[in-house]
Amino acid sequence: LSNKSLLTDDIHAADTERDGLFTGFKGTVMAQQHMPYADKAKAAKELTQRIKDIRVRRGMQLEGETALLTKLTEECETTYAEQVDRLGVGGFVTAIKAANQQVYSLINERTQNQRLRKEAEVDAARRRSDVAYRWLVEVVNAMRVLLGEESGTGHFIEFMNKLIRRYRQVVFARRKRKGAAATEEA
């Protein structure tokens, strides 16, 4: 069975698109630092410094990059909204936010699918274990009935019964009720 999620390629495509948008945004902002208009150059310098401070790198872990880009886009819509408007890069911010949200939702969906798959594998293993346990109980009981006490299987049957008892106590351990626990302590 393949361990690769079917969403991995979609995540990679969305991440590549997001990285391209971020590169374009960063390049556009940095290029405007050299504008002859002082207000645009100042806005570009402030926004460039914030982009550098956030330290988003393409090679980062997806979740980390997603979180940093979420923070950057939120700041671009609030704290740095004036600079974004002045530089005319609001389209980049909106597109990065949408692409970032797509990556985030795909990562969450993949994680959820993997969790459900693991739970299903554990349930299937538990069912196989229970079937094997029931088969063992039936075999041991059949040996006692068919072979009787004289066949020399008594030690084996005793040993198997101890294993079964232990299995039931450990695996099928029952919780004590609150009322029963209080009466035992008194």
mmCIF file with all atom_site columns, C-alpha atoms in Angstrom:
data_model
loop_
_atom_site.group_PDB
_atom_site.id
_atom_site.type_symbol
_atom_site.label_atom_id
_atom_site.label_alt_id
_atom_site.label_comp_id
_atom_site.label_asym_id
_atom_site.label_entity_id
_atom_site.label_seq_id
_atom_site.pdbx_PDB_ins_code
_atom_site.Cartn_x
_atom_site.Cartn_y
_atom_site.Cartn_z
_atom_site.occupancy
_atom_site.B_iso_or_equiv
_atom_site.pdbx_formal_charge
_atom_site.auth_seq_id
_atom_site.auth_comp_id
_atom_site.auth_asym_id
_atom_site.auth_atom_id
_atom_site.pdbx_PDB_model_num
ATOM 1   C CA . LEU A 1 1   ? 0.000   0.000   0.000  1.00 0.00 ? 1   LEU A CA 1
ATOM 2   C CA . SER A 1 2   ? 1.170   3.484   -0.784 1.00 0.00 ? 2   SER A CA 1
ATOM 3   C CA . ASN A 1 3   ? 1.724   5.789   2.159  1.00 0.00 ? 3   ASN A CA 1
ATOM 4   C CA . LYS A 1 4   ? 1.518   8.869   -0.040 1.00 0.00 ? 4   LYS A CA 1
ATOM 5   C CA . SER A 1 5   ? -1.583  10.944  0.416  1.00 0.00 ? 5   SER A CA 1
ATOM 6   C CA . LEU A 1 6   ? -3.475  11.887  -2.710 1.00 0.00 ? 6   LEU A CA 1
ATOM 7   C CA . LEU A 1 7   ? -3.460  15.481  -1.454 1.00 0.00 ? 7   LEU A CA 1
ATOM 8   C CA . THR A 1 8   ? 0.349   15.779  -1.446 1.00 0.00 ? 8   THR A CA 1
ATOM 9   C CA . ASP A 1 9   ? 0.535   16.835  -5.092 1.00 0.00 ? 9   ASP A CA 1
ATOM 10  C CA . ASP A 1 10  ? -2.237  19.397  -4.563 1.00 0.00 ? 10  ASP A CA 1
ATOM 11  C CA . ILE A 1 11  ? -0.389  20.785  -1.545 1.00 0.00 ? 11  ILE A CA 1
ATOM 12  C CA . HIS A 1 12  ? 2.821   21.026  -3.555 1.00 0.00 ? 12  HIS A CA 1
ATOM 13  C CA . ALA A 1 13  ? 1.040   22.858  -6.404 1.00 0.00 ? 13  ALA A CA 1
ATOM 14  C CA . ALA A 1 14  ? -0.649  25.303  -4.006 1.00 0.00 ? 14  ALA A CA 1
ATOM 15  C CA . ASP A 1 15  ? 2.642   25.881  -2.182 1.00 0.00 ? 15  ASP A CA 1
ATOM 16  C CA . THR A 1 16  ? 4.453   26.567  -5.458 1.00 0.00 ? 16  THR A CA 1
ATOM 17  C CA . GLU A 1 17  ? 1.763   29.083  -6.450 1.00 0.00 ? 17  GLU A CA 1
ATOM 18  C CA . ARG A 1 18  ? 1.942   30.746  -3.033 1.00 0.00 ? 18  ARG A CA 1
ATOM 19  C CA . ASP A 1 19  ? 5.750   30.944  -3.202 1.00 0.00 ? 19  ASP A CA 1
ATOM 20  C CA . GLY A 1 20  ? 5.531   32.574  -6.619 1.00 0.00 ? 20  GLY A CA 1
ATOM 21  C CA . LEU A 1 21  ? 3.059   35.152  -5.357 1.00 0.00 ? 21  LEU A CA 1
ATOM 22  C CA . PHE A 1 22  ? 5.195   35.900  -2.319 1.00 0.00 ? 22  PHE A CA 1
ATOM 23  C CA . THR A 1 23  ? 8.309   36.270  -4.482 1.00 0.00 ? 23  THR A CA 1
ATOM 24  C CA . GLY A 1 24  ? 6.445   38.696  -6.753 1.00 0.00 ? 24  GLY A CA 1
ATOM 25  C CA . PHE A 1 25  ? 5.128   40.663  -3.782 1.00 0.00 ? 25  PHE A CA 1
ATOM 26  C CA . LYS A 1 26  ? 8.545   40.877  -2.169 1.00 0.00 ? 26  LYS A CA 1
ATOM 27  C CA . GLY A 1 27  ? 10.251  41.864  -5.412 1.00 0.00 ? 27  GLY A CA 1
ATOM 28  C CA . THR A 1 28  ? 7.653   44.523  -6.215 1.00 0.00 ? 28  THR A CA 1
ATOM 29  C CA . VAL A 1 29  ? 7.919   46.067  -2.760 1.00 0.00 ? 29  VAL A CA 1
ATOM 30  C CA . MET A 1 30  ? 11.723  46.014  -2.757 1.00 0.00 ? 30  MET A CA 1
ATOM 31  C CA . ALA A 1 31  ? 11.929  47.527  -6.235 1.00 0.00 ? 31  ALA A CA 1
ATOM 32  C CA . GLN A 1 32  ? 9.792   50.465  -5.161 1.00 0.00 ? 32  GLN A CA 1
ATOM 33  C CA . GLN A 1 33  ? 12.373  51.513  -2.574 1.00 0.00 ? 33  GLN A CA 1
ATOM 34  C CA . HIS A 1 34  ? 14.165  53.259  -5.439 1.00 0.00 ? 34  HIS A CA 1
ATOM 35  C CA . MET A 1 35  ? 11.154  55.251  -6.593 1.00 0.00 ? 35  MET A CA 1
ATOM 36  C CA . PRO A 1 36  ? 11.699  58.988  -7.128 1.00 0.00 ? 36  PRO A CA 1
ATOM 37  C CA . TYR A 1 37  ? 8.631   59.685  -4.997 1.00 0.00 ? 37  TYR A CA 1
ATOM 38  C CA . ALA A 1 38  ? 9.676   59.981  -1.349 1.00 0.00 ? 38  ALA A CA 1
ATOM 39  C CA . ASP A 1 39  ? 6.363   58.754  0.099  1.00 0.00 ? 39  ASP A CA 1
ATOM 40  C CA . LYS A 1 40  ? 6.413   55.552  -2.009 1.00 0.00 ? 40  LYS A CA 1
ATOM 41  C CA . ALA A 1 41  ? 10.087  54.936  -1.284 1.00 0.00 ? 41  ALA A CA 1
ATOM 42  C CA . LYS A 1 42  ? 9.469   55.364  2.445  1.00 0.00 ? 42  LYS A CA 1
ATOM 43  C CA . ALA A 1 43  ? 6.434   53.025  2.366  1.00 0.00 ? 43  ALA A CA 1
ATOM 44  C CA . ALA A 1 44  ? 8.450   50.447  0.399  1.00 0.00 ? 44  ALA A CA 1
ATOM 45  C CA . LYS A 1 45  ? 11.330  50.695  2.865  1.00 0.00 ? 45  LYS A CA 1
ATOM 46  C CA . GLU A 1 46  ? 8.995   50.141  5.856  1.00 0.00 ? 46  GLU A CA 1
ATOM 47  C CA . LEU A 1 47  ? 7.228   47.212  4.231  1.00 0.00 ? 47  LEU A CA 1
ATOM 48  C CA . THR A 1 48  ? 10.515  45.675  3.052  1.00 0.00 ? 48  THR A CA 1
ATOM 49  C CA . GLN A 1 49  ? 11.848  45.805  6.585  1.00 0.00 ? 49  GLN A CA 1
ATOM 50  C CA . ARG A 1 50  ? 8.745   44.017  7.862  1.00 0.00 ? 50  ARG A CA 1
ATOM 51  C CA . ILE A 1 51  ? 9.083   41.334  5.172  1.00 0.00 ? 51  ILE A CA 1
ATOM 52  C CA . LYS A 1 52  ? 12.712  40.816  6.226  1.00 0.00 ? 52  LYS A CA 1
ATOM 53  C CA . ASP A 1 53  ? 11.723  40.671  9.897  1.00 0.00 ? 53  ASP A CA 1
ATOM 54  C CA . ILE A 1 54  ? 9.121   37.952  9.241  1.00 0.00 ? 54  ILE A CA 1
ATOM 55  C CA . ARG A 1 55  ? 11.868  35.772  7.649  1.00 0.00 ? 55  ARG A CA 1
ATOM 56  C CA . VAL A 1 56  ? 9.716   33.680  5.342  1.00 0.00 ? 56  VAL A CA 1
ATOM 57  C CA . ARG A 1 57  ? 11.877  31.252  3.374  1.00 0.00 ? 57  ARG A CA 1
ATOM 58  C CA . ARG A 1 58  ? 10.726  28.944  0.598  1.00 0.00 ? 58  ARG A CA 1
ATOM 59  C CA . GLY A 1 59  ? 12.486  25.933  2.106  1.00 0.00 ? 59  GLY A CA 1
ATOM 60  C CA . MET A 1 60  ? 10.698  26.187  5.436  1.00 0.00 ? 60  MET A CA 1
ATOM 61  C CA . GLN A 1 61  ? 8.377   23.535  6.812  1.00 0.00 ? 61  GLN A CA 1
ATOM 62  C CA . LEU A 1 62  ? 4.926   24.061  5.304  1.00 0.00 ? 62  LEU A CA 1
ATOM 63  C CA . GLU A 1 63  ? 3.164   24.735  8.593  1.00 0.00 ? 63  GLU A CA 1
ATOM 64  C CA . GLY A 1 64  ? 5.775   27.305  9.644  1.00 0.00 ? 64  GLY A CA 1
ATOM 65  C CA . GLU A 1 65  ? 5.716   29.090  6.299  1.00 0.00 ? 65  GLU A CA 1
ATOM 66  C CA . THR A 1 66  ? 1.912   29.095  6.361  1.00 0.00 ? 66  THR A CA 1
ATOM 67  C CA . ALA A 1 67  ? 1.824   30.627  9.835  1.00 0.00 ? 67  ALA A CA 1
ATOM 68  C CA . LEU A 1 68  ? 4.342   33.342  8.948  1.00 0.00 ? 68  LEU A CA 1
ATOM 69  C CA . LEU A 1 69  ? 2.524   34.256  5.740  1.00 0.00 ? 69  LEU A CA 1
ATOM 70  C CA . THR A 1 70  ? -0.763  34.399  7.635  1.00 0.00 ? 70  THR A CA 1
ATOM 71  C CA . LYS A 1 71  ? 0.822   36.816  10.084 1.00 0.00 ? 71  LYS A CA 1
ATOM 72  C CA . LEU A 1 72  ? 2.320   38.915  7.274  1.00 0.00 ? 72  LEU A CA 1
ATOM 73  C CA . THR A 1 73  ? -0.943  39.177  5.335  1.00 0.00 ? 73  THR A CA 1
ATOM 74  C CA . GLU A 1 74  ? -2.838  40.126  8.499  1.00 0.00 ? 74  GLU A CA 1
ATOM 75  C CA . GLU A 1 75  ? -0.300  42.860  9.206  1.00 0.00 ? 75  GLU A CA 1
ATOM 76  C CA . CYS A 1 76  ? -0.503  44.048  5.600  1.00 0.00 ? 76  CYS A CA 1
ATOM 77  C CA . GLU A 1 77  ? -4.264  44.406  5.997  1.00 0.00 ? 77  GLU A CA 1
ATOM 78  C CA . THR A 1 78  ? -4.063  46.217  9.332  1.00 0.00 ? 78  THR A CA 1
ATOM 79  C CA . THR A 1 79  ? -0.786  47.746  10.486 1.00 0.00 ? 79  THR A CA 1
ATOM 80  C CA . TYR A 1 80  ? 0.728   48.247  7.039  1.00 0.00 ? 80  TYR A CA 1
ATOM 81  C CA . ALA A 1 81  ? -2.517  48.885  5.106  1.00 0.00 ? 81  ALA A CA 1
ATOM 82  C CA . GLU A 1 82  ? -1.455  52.435  4.249  1.00 0.00 ? 82  GLU A CA 1
ATOM 83  C CA . GLN A 1 83  ? 1.892   51.271  2.817  1.00 0.00 ? 83  GLN A CA 1
ATOM 84  C CA . VAL A 1 84  ? 0.188   48.488  0.835  1.00 0.00 ? 84  VAL A CA 1
ATOM 85  C CA . ASP A 1 85  ? -2.291  50.987  -0.657 1.00 0.00 ? 85  ASP A CA 1
ATOM 86  C CA . ARG A 1 86  ? 0.424   53.514  -1.432 1.00 0.00 ? 86  ARG A CA 1
ATOM 87  C CA . LEU A 1 87  ? 2.512   50.875  -3.241 1.00 0.00 ? 87  LEU A CA 1
ATOM 88  C CA . GLY A 1 88  ? -0.476  49.280  -5.007 1.00 0.00 ? 88  GLY A CA 1
ATOM 89  C CA . VAL A 1 89  ? 0.323   45.715  -3.915 1.00 0.00 ? 89  VAL A CA 1
ATOM 90  C CA . GLY A 1 90  ? -3.057  44.922  -2.366 1.00 0.00 ? 90  GLY A CA 1
ATOM 91  C CA . GLY A 1 91  ? -3.739  42.365  -5.122 1.00 0.00 ? 91  GLY A CA 1
ATOM 92  C CA . PHE A 1 92  ? -0.635  40.449  -4.075 1.00 0.00 ? 92  PHE A CA 1
ATOM 93  C CA . VAL A 1 93  ? -1.718  40.457  -0.429 1.00 0.00 ? 93  VAL A CA 1
ATOM 94  C CA . THR A 1 94  ? -5.198  39.173  -1.309 1.00 0.00 ? 94  THR A CA 1
ATOM 95  C CA . ALA A 1 95  ? -3.818  36.456  -3.617 1.00 0.00 ? 95  ALA A CA 1
ATOM 96  C CA . ILE A 1 96  ? -1.197  35.356  -1.062 1.00 0.00 ? 96  ILE A CA 1
ATOM 97  C CA . LYS A 1 97  ? -3.880  35.166  1.621  1.00 0.00 ? 97  LYS A CA 1
ATOM 98  C CA . ALA A 1 98  ? -6.124  33.004  -0.586 1.00 0.00 ? 98  ALA A CA 1
ATOM 99  C CA . ALA A 1 99  ? -3.276  30.700  -1.645 1.00 0.00 ? 99  ALA A CA 1
ATOM 100 C CA . ASN A 1 100 ? -2.092  30.454  1.942  1.00 0.00 ? 100 ASN A CA 1
ATOM 101 C CA . GLN A 1 101 ? -5.583  29.488  3.097  1.00 0.00 ? 101 GLN A CA 1
ATOM 102 C CA . GLN A 1 102 ? -5.745  26.820  0.408  1.00 0.00 ? 102 GLN A CA 1
ATOM 103 C CA . VAL A 1 103 ? -2.409  25.319  1.550  1.00 0.00 ? 103 VAL A CA 1
ATOM 104 C CA . TYR A 1 104 ? -3.596  25.431  5.166  1.00 0.00 ? 104 TYR A CA 1
ATOM 105 C CA . SER A 1 105 ? -6.885  23.655  4.420  1.00 0.00 ? 105 SER A CA 1
ATOM 106 C CA . LEU A 1 106 ? -5.165  20.982  2.290  1.00 0.00 ? 106 LEU A CA 1
ATOM 107 C CA . ILE A 1 107 ? -2.608  20.289  5.038  1.00 0.00 ? 107 ILE A CA 1
ATOM 108 C CA . ASN A 1 108 ? -5.409  19.964  7.604  1.00 0.00 ? 108 ASN A CA 1
ATOM 109 C CA . GLU A 1 109 ? -7.385  17.652  5.341  1.00 0.00 ? 109 GLU A CA 1
ATOM 110 C CA . ARG A 1 110 ? -4.343  15.433  4.755  1.00 0.00 ? 110 ARG A CA 1
ATOM 111 C CA . THR A 1 111 ? -3.635  15.288  8.500  1.00 0.00 ? 111 THR A CA 1
ATOM 112 C CA . GLN A 1 112 ? -7.262  14.369  9.223  1.00 0.00 ? 112 GLN A CA 1
ATOM 113 C CA . ASN A 1 113 ? -7.204  11.630  6.578  1.00 0.00 ? 113 ASN A CA 1
ATOM 114 C CA . GLN A 1 114 ? -3.981  10.181  8.013  1.00 0.00 ? 114 GLN A CA 1
ATOM 115 C CA . ARG A 1 115 ? -5.442  10.198  11.530 1.00 0.00 ? 115 ARG A CA 1
ATOM 116 C CA . LEU A 1 116 ? -8.582  8.374   10.391 1.00 0.00 ? 116 LEU A CA 1
ATOM 117 C CA . ARG A 1 117 ? -6.473  5.880   8.459  1.00 0.00 ? 117 ARG A CA 1
ATOM 118 C CA . LYS A 1 118 ? -4.349  5.117   11.542 1.00 0.00 ? 118 LYS A CA 1
ATOM 119 C CA . GLU A 1 119 ? -7.494  4.629   13.646 1.00 0.00 ? 119 GLU A CA 1
ATOM 120 C CA . ALA A 1 120 ? -8.872  2.216   11.041 1.00 0.00 ? 120 ALA A CA 1
ATOM 121 C CA . GLU A 1 121 ? -5.594  0.265   11.041 1.00 0.00 ? 121 GLU A CA 1
ATOM 122 C CA . VAL A 1 122 ? -5.659  0.012   14.845 1.00 0.00 ? 122 VAL A CA 1
ATOM 123 C CA . ASP A 1 123 ? -9.294  -1.151  14.774 1.00 0.00 ? 123 ASP A CA 1
ATOM 124 C CA . ALA A 1 124 ? -8.479  -3.815  12.164 1.00 0.00 ? 124 ALA A CA 1
ATOM 125 C CA . ALA A 1 125 ? -5.492  -5.037  14.201 1.00 0.00 ? 125 ALA A CA 1
ATOM 126 C CA . ARG A 1 126 ? -7.668  -5.201  17.300 1.00 0.00 ? 126 ARG A CA 1
ATOM 127 C CA . ARG A 1 127 ? -10.293 -7.258  15.465 1.00 0.00 ? 127 ARG A CA 1
ATOM 128 C CA . ARG A 1 128 ? -7.607  -9.698  14.225 1.00 0.00 ? 128 ARG A CA 1
ATOM 129 C CA . SER A 1 129 ? -6.227  -9.968  17.757 1.00 0.00 ? 129 SER A CA 1
ATOM 130 C CA . ASP A 1 130 ? -9.686  -10.661 19.180 1.00 0.00 ? 130 ASP A CA 1
ATOM 131 C CA . VAL A 1 131 ? -10.340 -13.349 16.553 1.00 0.00 ? 131 VAL A CA 1
ATOM 132 C CA . ALA A 1 132 ? -7.011  -15.009 17.391 1.00 0.00 ? 132 ALA A CA 1
ATOM 133 C CA . TYR A 1 133 ? -7.833  -14.846 21.108 1.00 0.00 ? 133 TYR A CA 1
ATOM 134 C CA . ARG A 1 134 ? -11.254 -16.458 20.610 1.00 0.00 ? 134 ARG A CA 1
ATOM 135 C CA . TRP A 1 135 ? -9.699  -19.184 18.450 1.00 0.00 ? 135 TRP A CA 1
ATOM 136 C CA . LEU A 1 136 ? -7.128  -19.908 21.185 1.00 0.00 ? 136 LEU A CA 1
ATOM 137 C CA . VAL A 1 137 ? -9.845  -20.169 23.833 1.00 0.00 ? 137 VAL A CA 1
ATOM 138 C CA . GLU A 1 138 ? -11.806 -22.588 21.635 1.00 0.00 ? 138 GLU A CA 1
ATOM 139 C CA . VAL A 1 139 ? -8.731  -24.754 20.946 1.00 0.00 ? 139 VAL A CA 1
ATOM 140 C CA . VAL A 1 140 ? -7.803  -24.968 24.632 1.00 0.00 ? 140 VAL A CA 1
ATOM 141 C CA . ASN A 1 141 ? -11.381 -25.856 25.579 1.00 0.00 ? 141 ASN A CA 1
ATOM 142 C CA . ALA A 1 142 ? -11.562 -28.445 22.795 1.00 0.00 ? 142 ALA A CA 1
ATOM 143 C CA . MET A 1 143 ? -8.294  -30.039 23.975 1.00 0.00 ? 143 MET A CA 1
ATOM 144 C CA . ARG A 1 144 ? -9.704  -30.451 27.468 1.00 0.00 ? 144 ARG A CA 1
ATOM 145 C CA . VAL A 1 145 ? -12.932 -32.002 26.195 1.00 0.00 ? 145 VAL A CA 1
ATOM 146 C CA . LEU A 1 146 ? -11.404 -34.253 23.547 1.00 0.00 ? 146 LEU A CA 1
ATOM 147 C CA . LEU A 1 147 ? -8.191  -35.349 25.236 1.00 0.00 ? 147 LEU A CA 1
ATOM 148 C CA . GLY A 1 148 ? -9.314  -35.326 28.836 1.00 0.00 ? 148 GLY A CA 1
ATOM 149 C CA . GLU A 1 149 ? -7.128  -35.050 31.917 1.00 0.00 ? 149 GLU A CA 1
ATOM 150 C CA . GLU A 1 150 ? -5.155  -38.277 31.292 1.00 0.00 ? 150 GLU A CA 1
ATOM 151 C CA . SER A 1 151 ? -3.515  -37.165 28.034 1.00 0.00 ? 151 SER A CA 1
ATOM 152 C CA . GLY A 1 152 ? -0.829  -35.042 29.724 1.00 0.00 ? 152 GLY A CA 1
ATOM 153 C CA . THR A 1 153 ? -2.188  -31.785 28.340 1.00 0.00 ? 153 THR A CA 1
ATOM 154 C CA . GLY A 1 154 ? -3.168  -30.535 31.786 1.00 0.00 ? 154 GLY A CA 1
ATOM 155 C CA . HIS A 1 155 ? -0.014  -28.436 32.197 1.00 0.00 ? 155 HIS A CA 1
ATOM 156 C CA . PHE A 1 156 ? -0.482  -26.846 28.780 1.00 0.00 ? 156 PHE A CA 1
ATOM 157 C CA . ILE A 1 157 ? -4.138  -26.107 29.507 1.00 0.00 ? 157 ILE A CA 1
ATOM 158 C CA . GLU A 1 158 ? -3.219  -24.600 32.893 1.00 0.00 ? 158 GLU A CA 1
ATOM 159 C CA . PHE A 1 159 ? -0.558  -22.441 31.260 1.00 0.00 ? 159 PHE A CA 1
ATOM 160 C CA . MET A 1 160 ? -2.952  -21.266 28.556 1.00 0.00 ? 160 MET A CA 1
ATOM 161 C CA . ASN A 1 161 ? -5.662  -20.513 31.112 1.00 0.00 ? 161 ASN A CA 1
ATOM 162 C CA . LYS A 1 162 ? -3.185  -18.339 33.051 1.00 0.00 ? 162 LYS A CA 1
ATOM 163 C CA . LEU A 1 163 ? -2.318  -16.470 29.862 1.00 0.00 ? 163 LEU A CA 1
ATOM 164 C CA . ILE A 1 164 ? -5.984  -15.993 29.065 1.00 0.00 ? 164 ILE A CA 1
ATOM 165 C CA . ARG A 1 165 ? -6.735  -14.782 32.609 1.00 0.00 ? 165 ARG A CA 1
ATOM 166 C CA . ARG A 1 166 ? -3.836  -12.314 32.399 1.00 0.00 ? 166 ARG A CA 1
ATOM 167 C CA . TYR A 1 167 ? -4.983  -11.135 28.974 1.00 0.00 ? 167 TYR A CA 1
ATOM 168 C CA . ARG A 1 168 ? -8.488  -10.524 30.271 1.00 0.00 ? 168 ARG A CA 1
ATOM 169 C CA . GLN A 1 169 ? -7.205  -8.638  33.317 1.00 0.00 ? 169 GLN A CA 1
ATOM 170 C CA . VAL A 1 170 ? -4.774  -6.455  31.394 1.00 0.00 ? 170 VAL A CA 1
ATOM 171 C CA . VAL A 1 171 ? -6.569  -5.853  28.116 1.00 0.00 ? 171 VAL A CA 1
ATOM 172 C CA . PHE A 1 172 ? -10.139 -6.018  29.327 1.00 0.00 ? 172 PHE A CA 1
ATOM 173 C CA . ALA A 1 173 ? -9.450  -4.302  32.647 1.00 0.00 ? 173 ALA A CA 1
ATOM 174 C CA . ARG A 1 174 ? -12.672 -2.855  33.980 1.00 0.00 ? 174 ARG A CA 1
ATOM 175 C CA . ARG A 1 175 ? -12.872 0.470   35.663 1.00 0.00 ? 175 ARG A CA 1
ATOM 176 C CA . LYS A 1 176 ? -14.227 0.601   39.155 1.00 0.00 ? 176 LYS A CA 1
ATOM 177 C CA . ARG A 1 177 ? -17.269 2.714   39.692 1.00 0.00 ? 177 ARG A CA 1
ATOM 178 C CA . LYS A 1 178 ? -16.995 5.726   41.952 1.00 0.00 ? 178 LYS A CA 1
ATOM 179 C CA . GLY A 1 179 ? -19.380 4.225   44.523 1.00 0.00 ? 179 GLY A CA 1
ATOM 180 C CA . ALA A 1 180 ? -17.502 0.887   44.609 1.00 0.00 ? 180 ALA A CA 1
ATOM 181 C CA . ALA A 1 181 ? -14.146 2.639   45.000 1.00 0.00 ? 181 ALA A CA 1
ATOM 182 C CA . ALA A 1 182 ? -15.446 4.727   47.908 1.00 0.00 ? 182 ALA A CA 1
ATOM 183 C CA . THR A 1 183 ? -16.773 1.660   49.782 1.00 0.00 ? 183 THR A CA 1
ATOM 184 C CA . GLU A 1 184 ? -13.472 -0.233  49.336 1.00 0.00 ? 184 GLU A CA 1
ATOM 185 C CA . GLU A 1 185 ? -11.481 2.656   50.800 1.00 0.00 ? 185 GLU A CA 1
ATOM 186 C CA . ALA A 1 186 ? -13.758 2.981   53.865 1.00 0.00 ? 186 ALA A CA 1
#
